[in-house]
mmCIF file of C-alpha atoms in Angstrom:
data_model
loop_
_atom_site.group_PDB
_atom_site.id
_atom_site.type_symbol
_atom_site.label_atom_id
_atom_site.label_comp_id
_atom_site.label_asym_id
_atom_site.label_seq_id
_atom_site.Cartn_x
_atom_site.Cartn_y
_atom_site.Cartn_z
ATOM 1 C CA ALA A 1 4.595 -28.493 4.386
ATOM 2 C CA GLN A 2 4.331 -25.082 2.875
ATOM 3 C CA THR A 3 6.904 -23.789 0.410
ATOM 4 C CA VAL A 4 7.543 -20.304 -0.932
ATOM 5 C CA THR A 5 9.402 -19.656 -4.172
ATOM 6 C CA GLN A 6 10.867 -16.412 -5.468
ATOM 7 C CA SER A 7 12.158 -17.012 -8.990
ATOM 8 C CA GLN A 8 13.888 -13.658 -9.453
ATOM 9 C CA PRO A 9 17.234 -13.588 -7.607
ATOM 10 C CA GLU A 10 17.833 -9.978 -8.699
ATOM 11 C CA MET A 11 15.767 -7.136 -10.110
ATOM 12 C CA SER A 12 16.608 -3.570 -10.975
ATOM 13 C CA VAL A 13 14.543 -0.447 -11.587
ATOM 14 C CA GLN A 14 15.104 3.187 -12.409
ATOM 15 C CA GLU A 15 14.194 5.718 -9.776
ATOM 16 C CA ALA A 16 10.545 6.842 -10.068
ATOM 17 C CA GLU A 17 9.578 3.817 -12.171
ATOM 18 C CA THR A 18 7.552 0.736 -11.244
ATOM 19 C CA VAL A 19 8.838 -2.747 -10.544
ATOM 20 C CA THR A 20 7.072 -6.028 -9.744
ATOM 21 C CA LEU A 21 8.575 -8.823 -7.660
ATOM 22 C CA SER A 22 7.155 -12.323 -8.069
ATOM 23 C CA CYS A 23 6.324 -14.966 -5.499
ATOM 24 C CA THR A 24 4.551 -18.307 -5.667
ATOM 25 C CA TYR A 25 3.691 -20.622 -2.817
ATOM 26 C CA ASP A 26 2.351 -24.069 -2.196
ATOM 27 C CA THR A 27 -0.049 -25.008 0.576
ATOM 28 C CA SER A 28 -2.997 -27.267 1.263
ATOM 29 C CA GLU A 29 -4.458 -24.832 3.773
ATOM 30 C CA SER A 30 -7.373 -22.591 2.905
ATOM 31 C CA ASP A 31 -6.672 -19.812 5.359
ATOM 32 C CA TYR A 32 -3.295 -18.166 5.751
ATOM 33 C CA TYR A 33 -1.372 -14.902 5.608
ATOM 34 C CA LEU A 34 1.162 -13.744 3.078
ATOM 35 C CA PHE A 35 3.776 -11.088 3.687
ATOM 36 C CA TRP A 36 6.459 -9.099 1.942
ATOM 37 C CA TYR A 37 9.435 -8.165 4.092
ATOM 38 C CA LYS A 38 12.259 -5.793 3.238
ATOM 39 C CA GLN A 39 15.779 -6.458 4.536
ATOM 40 C CA PRO A 40 18.296 -3.643 3.954
ATOM 41 C CA PRO A 41 22.032 -4.155 4.525
ATOM 42 C CA SER A 42 21.467 -3.378 8.208
ATOM 43 C CA ARG A 43 19.752 -6.823 8.352
ATOM 44 C CA GLN A 44 16.672 -5.430 10.107
ATOM 45 C CA MET A 45 13.668 -7.272 8.667
ATOM 46 C CA ILE A 46 10.868 -4.776 8.046
ATOM 47 C CA LEU A 47 7.275 -5.666 7.216
ATOM 48 C CA VAL A 48 6.210 -4.021 3.953
ATOM 49 C CA ILE A 49 2.722 -5.386 3.390
ATOM 50 C CA ARG A 50 0.399 -8.169 4.525
ATOM 51 C CA GLN A 51 -2.410 -10.039 2.763
ATOM 52 C CA GLU A 52 -5.032 -12.202 4.421
ATOM 53 C CA ALA A 53 -6.017 -15.108 2.184
ATOM 54 C CA TYR A 54 -9.741 -14.850 2.921
ATOM 55 C CA LYS A 55 -9.793 -11.259 1.677
ATOM 56 C CA GLN A 56 -10.228 -10.955 -2.070
ATOM 57 C CA GLN A 57 -9.189 -7.318 -2.130
ATOM 58 C CA ASN A 58 -5.496 -6.782 -2.779
ATOM 59 C CA ALA A 59 -3.605 -5.041 0.027
ATOM 60 C CA THR A 60 -2.101 -1.598 -0.548
ATOM 61 C CA GLU A 61 0.317 0.425 1.566
ATOM 62 C CA ASN A 62 1.213 3.762 0.002
ATOM 63 C CA ARG A 63 3.528 2.976 -2.954
ATOM 64 C CA PHE A 64 3.382 -0.768 -2.312
ATOM 65 C CA SER A 65 0.599 -3.023 -3.541
ATOM 66 C CA VAL A 66 0.135 -6.727 -4.116
ATOM 67 C CA ASN A 67 -1.507 -8.870 -6.756
ATOM 68 C CA PHE A 68 -2.887 -11.866 -4.867
ATOM 69 C CA GLN A 69 -4.120 -14.723 -7.043
ATOM 70 C CA LYS A 70 -5.284 -17.423 -4.619
ATOM 71 C CA ALA A 71 -6.171 -20.049 -7.195
ATOM 72 C CA ALA A 72 -2.797 -19.657 -8.898
ATOM 73 C CA LYS A 73 -1.022 -19.402 -5.517
ATOM 74 C CA SER A 74 0.713 -16.273 -6.665
ATOM 75 C CA PHE A 75 1.541 -13.189 -4.609
ATOM 76 C CA SER A 76 3.477 -10.431 -6.373
ATOM 77 C CA LEU A 77 4.622 -7.090 -4.993
ATOM 78 C CA LYS A 78 4.419 -3.911 -7.036
ATOM 79 C CA ILE A 79 6.511 -0.927 -6.024
ATOM 80 C CA SER A 80 5.427 2.309 -7.675
ATOM 81 C CA ASP A 81 7.508 5.481 -7.939
ATOM 82 C CA SER A 82 10.612 3.597 -6.811
ATOM 83 C CA GLN A 83 12.974 5.440 -4.498
ATOM 84 C CA LEU A 84 16.651 4.910 -3.717
ATOM 85 C CA GLY A 85 15.654 3.855 -0.212
ATOM 86 C CA ASP A 86 13.690 0.919 -1.633
ATOM 87 C CA ALA A 87 16.930 -0.855 -2.517
ATOM 88 C CA ALA A 88 17.121 -3.974 -0.364
ATOM 89 C CA MET A 89 16.523 -7.719 -0.285
ATOM 90 C CA TYR A 90 12.816 -8.504 -0.429
ATOM 91 C CA PHE A 91 11.368 -11.694 1.009
ATOM 92 C CA CYS A 92 7.970 -13.215 0.451
ATOM 93 C CA ALA A 93 6.681 -15.171 3.454
ATOM 94 C CA TYR A 94 3.791 -17.449 4.384
ATOM 95 C CA ARG A 95 2.127 -18.044 7.711
ATOM 96 C CA SER A 96 -0.704 -20.349 8.655
ATOM 97 C CA ALA A 97 -3.790 -18.627 9.986
ATOM 98 C CA PHE A 98 -4.266 -21.282 12.639
ATOM 99 C CA GLY A 99 -3.149 -19.520 15.788
ATOM 100 C CA GLU A 100 -3.864 -20.328 19.369
ATOM 101 C CA ALA A 101 -6.724 -22.651 18.477
ATOM 102 C CA GLY A 102 -4.530 -25.341 17.024
ATOM 103 C CA GLY A 103 -2.169 -26.442 14.294
ATOM 104 C CA THR A 104 1.372 -27.604 14.736
ATOM 105 C CA SER A 105 3.069 -24.937 12.679
ATOM 106 C CA TYR A 106 1.192 -21.846 13.695
ATOM 107 C CA GLY A 107 3.119 -18.661 14.133
ATOM 108 C CA LYS A 108 6.243 -19.456 12.172
ATOM 109 C CA LEU A 109 7.002 -17.682 8.926
ATOM 110 C CA THR A 110 8.136 -19.664 5.895
ATOM 111 C CA PHE A 111 10.294 -17.468 3.682
ATOM 112 C CA GLY A 112 11.247 -17.539 0.020
ATOM 113 C CA GLN A 113 14.839 -17.230 -1.146
ATOM 114 C CA GLY A 114 14.665 -13.478 -1.587
ATOM 115 C CA THR A 115 15.015 -10.982 -4.439
ATOM 116 C CA ILE A 116 17.716 -8.321 -4.408
ATOM 117 C CA LEU A 117 16.267 -5.040 -5.668
ATOM 118 C CA THR A 118 18.622 -2.393 -7.050
ATOM 119 C CA VAL A 119 17.336 1.127 -7.682
ATOM 120 C CA HIS A 120 19.275 3.205 -10.205
ATOM 121 C CA PRO A 121 19.242 7.018 -9.922
ATOM 122 C CA GLU B 1 8.382 1.532 22.126
ATOM 123 C CA ALA B 2 11.729 -0.247 22.189
ATOM 124 C CA GLY B 3 12.270 -2.871 19.528
ATOM 125 C CA VAL B 4 13.738 -6.358 19.742
ATOM 126 C CA ALA B 5 17.302 -6.206 21.044
ATOM 127 C CA GLN B 6 20.012 -8.690 20.178
ATOM 128 C CA SER B 7 23.652 -9.042 21.126
ATOM 129 C CA PRO B 8 26.308 -9.353 20.017
ATOM 130 C CA ARG B 9 25.909 -7.944 16.501
ATOM 131 C CA TYR B 10 28.921 -9.863 15.213
ATOM 132 C CA LYS B 11 30.807 -12.910 16.407
ATOM 133 C CA ILE B 12 33.758 -14.793 14.925
ATOM 134 C CA ILE B 13 34.744 -18.156 16.378
ATOM 135 C CA GLU B 14 36.688 -21.212 15.355
ATOM 136 C CA LYS B 15 34.970 -24.498 14.646
ATOM 137 C CA ARG B 16 34.338 -26.677 17.679
ATOM 138 C CA GLN B 17 34.113 -23.604 19.920
ATOM 139 C CA SER B 18 30.902 -22.587 21.653
ATOM 140 C CA VAL B 19 28.910 -19.374 21.283
ATOM 141 C CA ALA B 20 25.803 -17.819 22.784
ATOM 142 C CA PHE B 21 23.408 -15.192 21.472
ATOM 143 C CA TRP B 22 21.031 -13.119 23.520
ATOM 144 C CA CYS B 23 17.623 -11.682 22.651
ATOM 145 C CA ASN B 24 15.351 -9.297 24.534
ATOM 146 C CA PRO B 25 11.880 -9.170 22.939
ATOM 147 C CA ILE B 26 9.429 -6.308 22.943
ATOM 148 C CA SER B 27 7.852 -5.905 26.359
ATOM 149 C CA GLY B 28 4.643 -7.895 26.701
ATOM 150 C CA HIS B 29 5.261 -10.159 23.730
ATOM 151 C CA ALA B 30 4.491 -13.759 24.647
ATOM 152 C CA THR B 31 5.925 -15.388 21.548
ATOM 153 C CA LEU B 32 9.617 -15.422 20.677
ATOM 154 C CA TYR B 33 11.247 -16.892 17.580
ATOM 155 C CA TRP B 34 14.823 -17.686 16.593
ATOM 156 C CA TYR B 35 15.523 -17.852 12.855
ATOM 157 C CA GLN B 36 18.720 -18.864 11.062
ATOM 158 C CA GLN B 37 19.492 -17.001 7.821
ATOM 159 C CA ILE B 38 22.293 -18.492 5.743
ATOM 160 C CA LEU B 39 23.835 -16.083 3.248
ATOM 161 C CA GLY B 40 21.704 -15.800 0.113
ATOM 162 C CA GLN B 41 18.713 -17.608 1.642
ATOM 163 C CA GLY B 42 15.559 -16.698 3.482
ATOM 164 C CA PRO B 43 15.359 -17.114 7.256
ATOM 165 C CA LYS B 44 14.444 -20.540 8.603
ATOM 166 C CA LEU B 45 12.770 -21.060 11.971
ATOM 167 C CA LEU B 46 14.930 -22.805 14.545
ATOM 168 C CA ILE B 47 12.731 -22.583 17.629
ATOM 169 C CA GLN B 48 9.558 -20.888 18.827
ATOM 170 C CA PHE B 49 8.673 -20.116 22.447
ATOM 171 C CA GLN B 50 5.279 -19.292 23.891
ATOM 172 C CA ASN B 51 6.099 -17.590 27.191
ATOM 173 C CA ASN B 52 8.829 -19.885 28.549
ATOM 174 C CA GLY B 53 7.619 -23.075 26.847
ATOM 175 C CA VAL B 54 8.836 -24.485 23.528
ATOM 176 C CA VAL B 55 6.088 -24.921 20.932
ATOM 177 C CA ASP B 56 8.195 -25.741 17.849
ATOM 178 C CA ASP B 57 11.813 -26.874 17.757
ATOM 179 C CA SER B 58 11.500 -29.317 14.875
ATOM 180 C CA GLN B 59 14.234 -27.592 12.831
ATOM 181 C CA LEU B 60 16.676 -27.124 15.713
ATOM 182 C CA PRO B 61 19.815 -29.340 15.476
ATOM 183 C CA LYS B 62 19.493 -30.518 19.033
ATOM 184 C CA ASP B 63 22.844 -32.266 19.117
ATOM 185 C CA ARG B 64 24.595 -28.889 19.070
ATOM 186 C CA PHE B 65 21.996 -26.145 19.458
ATOM 187 C CA SER B 66 20.096 -25.302 22.613
ATOM 188 C CA ALA B 67 17.846 -22.443 23.598
ATOM 189 C CA GLU B 68 16.034 -21.241 26.648
ATOM 190 C CA ARG B 69 13.733 -18.409 27.558
ATOM 191 C CA LEU B 70 14.189 -17.344 31.120
ATOM 192 C CA LYS B 71 11.002 -16.309 32.943
ATOM 193 C CA GLY B 72 9.258 -15.898 29.608
ATOM 194 C CA VAL B 73 11.218 -12.775 28.680
ATOM 195 C CA ASP B 74 14.852 -12.866 27.489
ATOM 196 C CA SER B 75 16.146 -15.776 25.470
ATOM 197 C CA THR B 76 19.555 -17.307 24.825
ATOM 198 C CA LEU B 77 20.533 -19.455 21.844
ATOM 199 C CA LYS B 78 23.690 -21.537 22.219
ATOM 200 C CA ILE B 79 25.770 -23.519 19.760
ATOM 201 C CA GLN B 80 28.242 -26.090 21.085
ATOM 202 C CA PRO B 81 30.346 -27.175 19.278
ATOM 203 C CA ALA B 82 30.078 -24.901 16.246
ATOM 204 C CA LYS B 83 30.549 -26.163 12.690
ATOM 205 C CA LEU B 84 31.504 -24.240 9.575
ATOM 206 C CA GLU B 85 27.950 -24.590 8.235
ATOM 207 C CA ASP B 86 26.620 -22.686 11.253
ATOM 208 C CA SER B 87 27.945 -19.460 9.734
ATOM 209 C CA ALA B 88 24.802 -17.386 9.311
ATOM 210 C CA VAL B 89 22.780 -14.489 10.667
ATOM 211 C CA TYR B 90 20.683 -15.429 13.682
ATOM 212 C CA LEU B 91 17.497 -13.374 13.872
ATOM 213 C CA CYS B 92 15.280 -13.069 16.898
ATOM 214 C CA ALA B 93 11.662 -11.993 16.506
ATOM 215 C CA SER B 94 8.757 -11.514 18.872
ATOM 216 C CA SER B 95 5.000 -11.111 18.619
ATOM 217 C CA PHE B 96 2.211 -10.413 21.085
ATOM 218 C CA LEU B 97 0.814 -13.879 20.417
ATOM 219 C CA SER B 98 1.565 -16.523 17.803
ATOM 220 C CA GLY B 99 -0.282 -16.895 14.535
ATOM 221 C CA GLY B 100 -3.325 -14.949 13.499
ATOM 222 C CA SER B 101 -2.772 -11.374 12.473
ATOM 223 C CA TYR B 102 -0.122 -10.641 15.073
ATOM 224 C CA GLU B 103 2.925 -9.098 13.455
ATOM 225 C CA GLN B 104 6.387 -10.449 14.136
ATOM 226 C CA TYR B 105 8.969 -7.805 14.947
ATOM 227 C CA PHE B 106 12.557 -8.646 14.163
ATOM 228 C CA GLY B 107 15.784 -7.690 15.859
ATOM 229 C CA PRO B 108 18.913 -6.584 13.974
ATOM 230 C CA GLY B 109 20.395 -10.083 14.069
ATOM 231 C CA THR B 110 23.763 -11.543 15.038
ATOM 232 C CA ARG B 111 26.170 -12.389 12.225
ATOM 233 C CA LEU B 112 28.157 -15.500 13.144
ATOM 234 C CA THR B 113 31.288 -16.498 11.249
ATOM 235 C CA VAL B 114 32.805 -19.899 12.001
ATOM 236 C CA THR B 115 36.371 -20.350 10.732
#
């Protein structure tokens, strides 16, 4: 079974600065997807960024980028130019790439424990 | 495009009572998921539907939890009887298909408190 670990229960950053959230995972699969989700107090889970394991290039979405180290099974999220609206719980998640073709656990997301990010003005 | 709808947003019940949650996925999405999120933890999958069939319910406590997806659209998750440890946020999500690159879209969740 796959596991996802976020070792930082809480992080804080000053507005306009950069912060990095850490995530490690364990899997025996060679093809999979990794995600970072943001969950504000409203509880709505919002996709921040996605990385496909077979792509060596790190994903980037505006101020959000990842550092994907497949061999080390590490997947960190960097938030640049932090804004007050970035304050939320952030979850790292794993999903098998085996979709309709097979696999017994396809589709489901396996989440880490989350990191609470505080942004100070 | 309307998002995933869930109701109620909040529910407080006493232990041993029953409760039901409702989810309406995004139109056209074949796959529907129910996740349980205990305070301070990440969501955990309870059950996954493909159209109106169950494809994964390995983490569903079947002695007290049940779920159905009527006509492959709306879904209901029921707990009977509830225990204190069932206090959590119940998230519904949907995707066009399961796996692959298809994004899961989440609803706002139902916060259940069992006293």
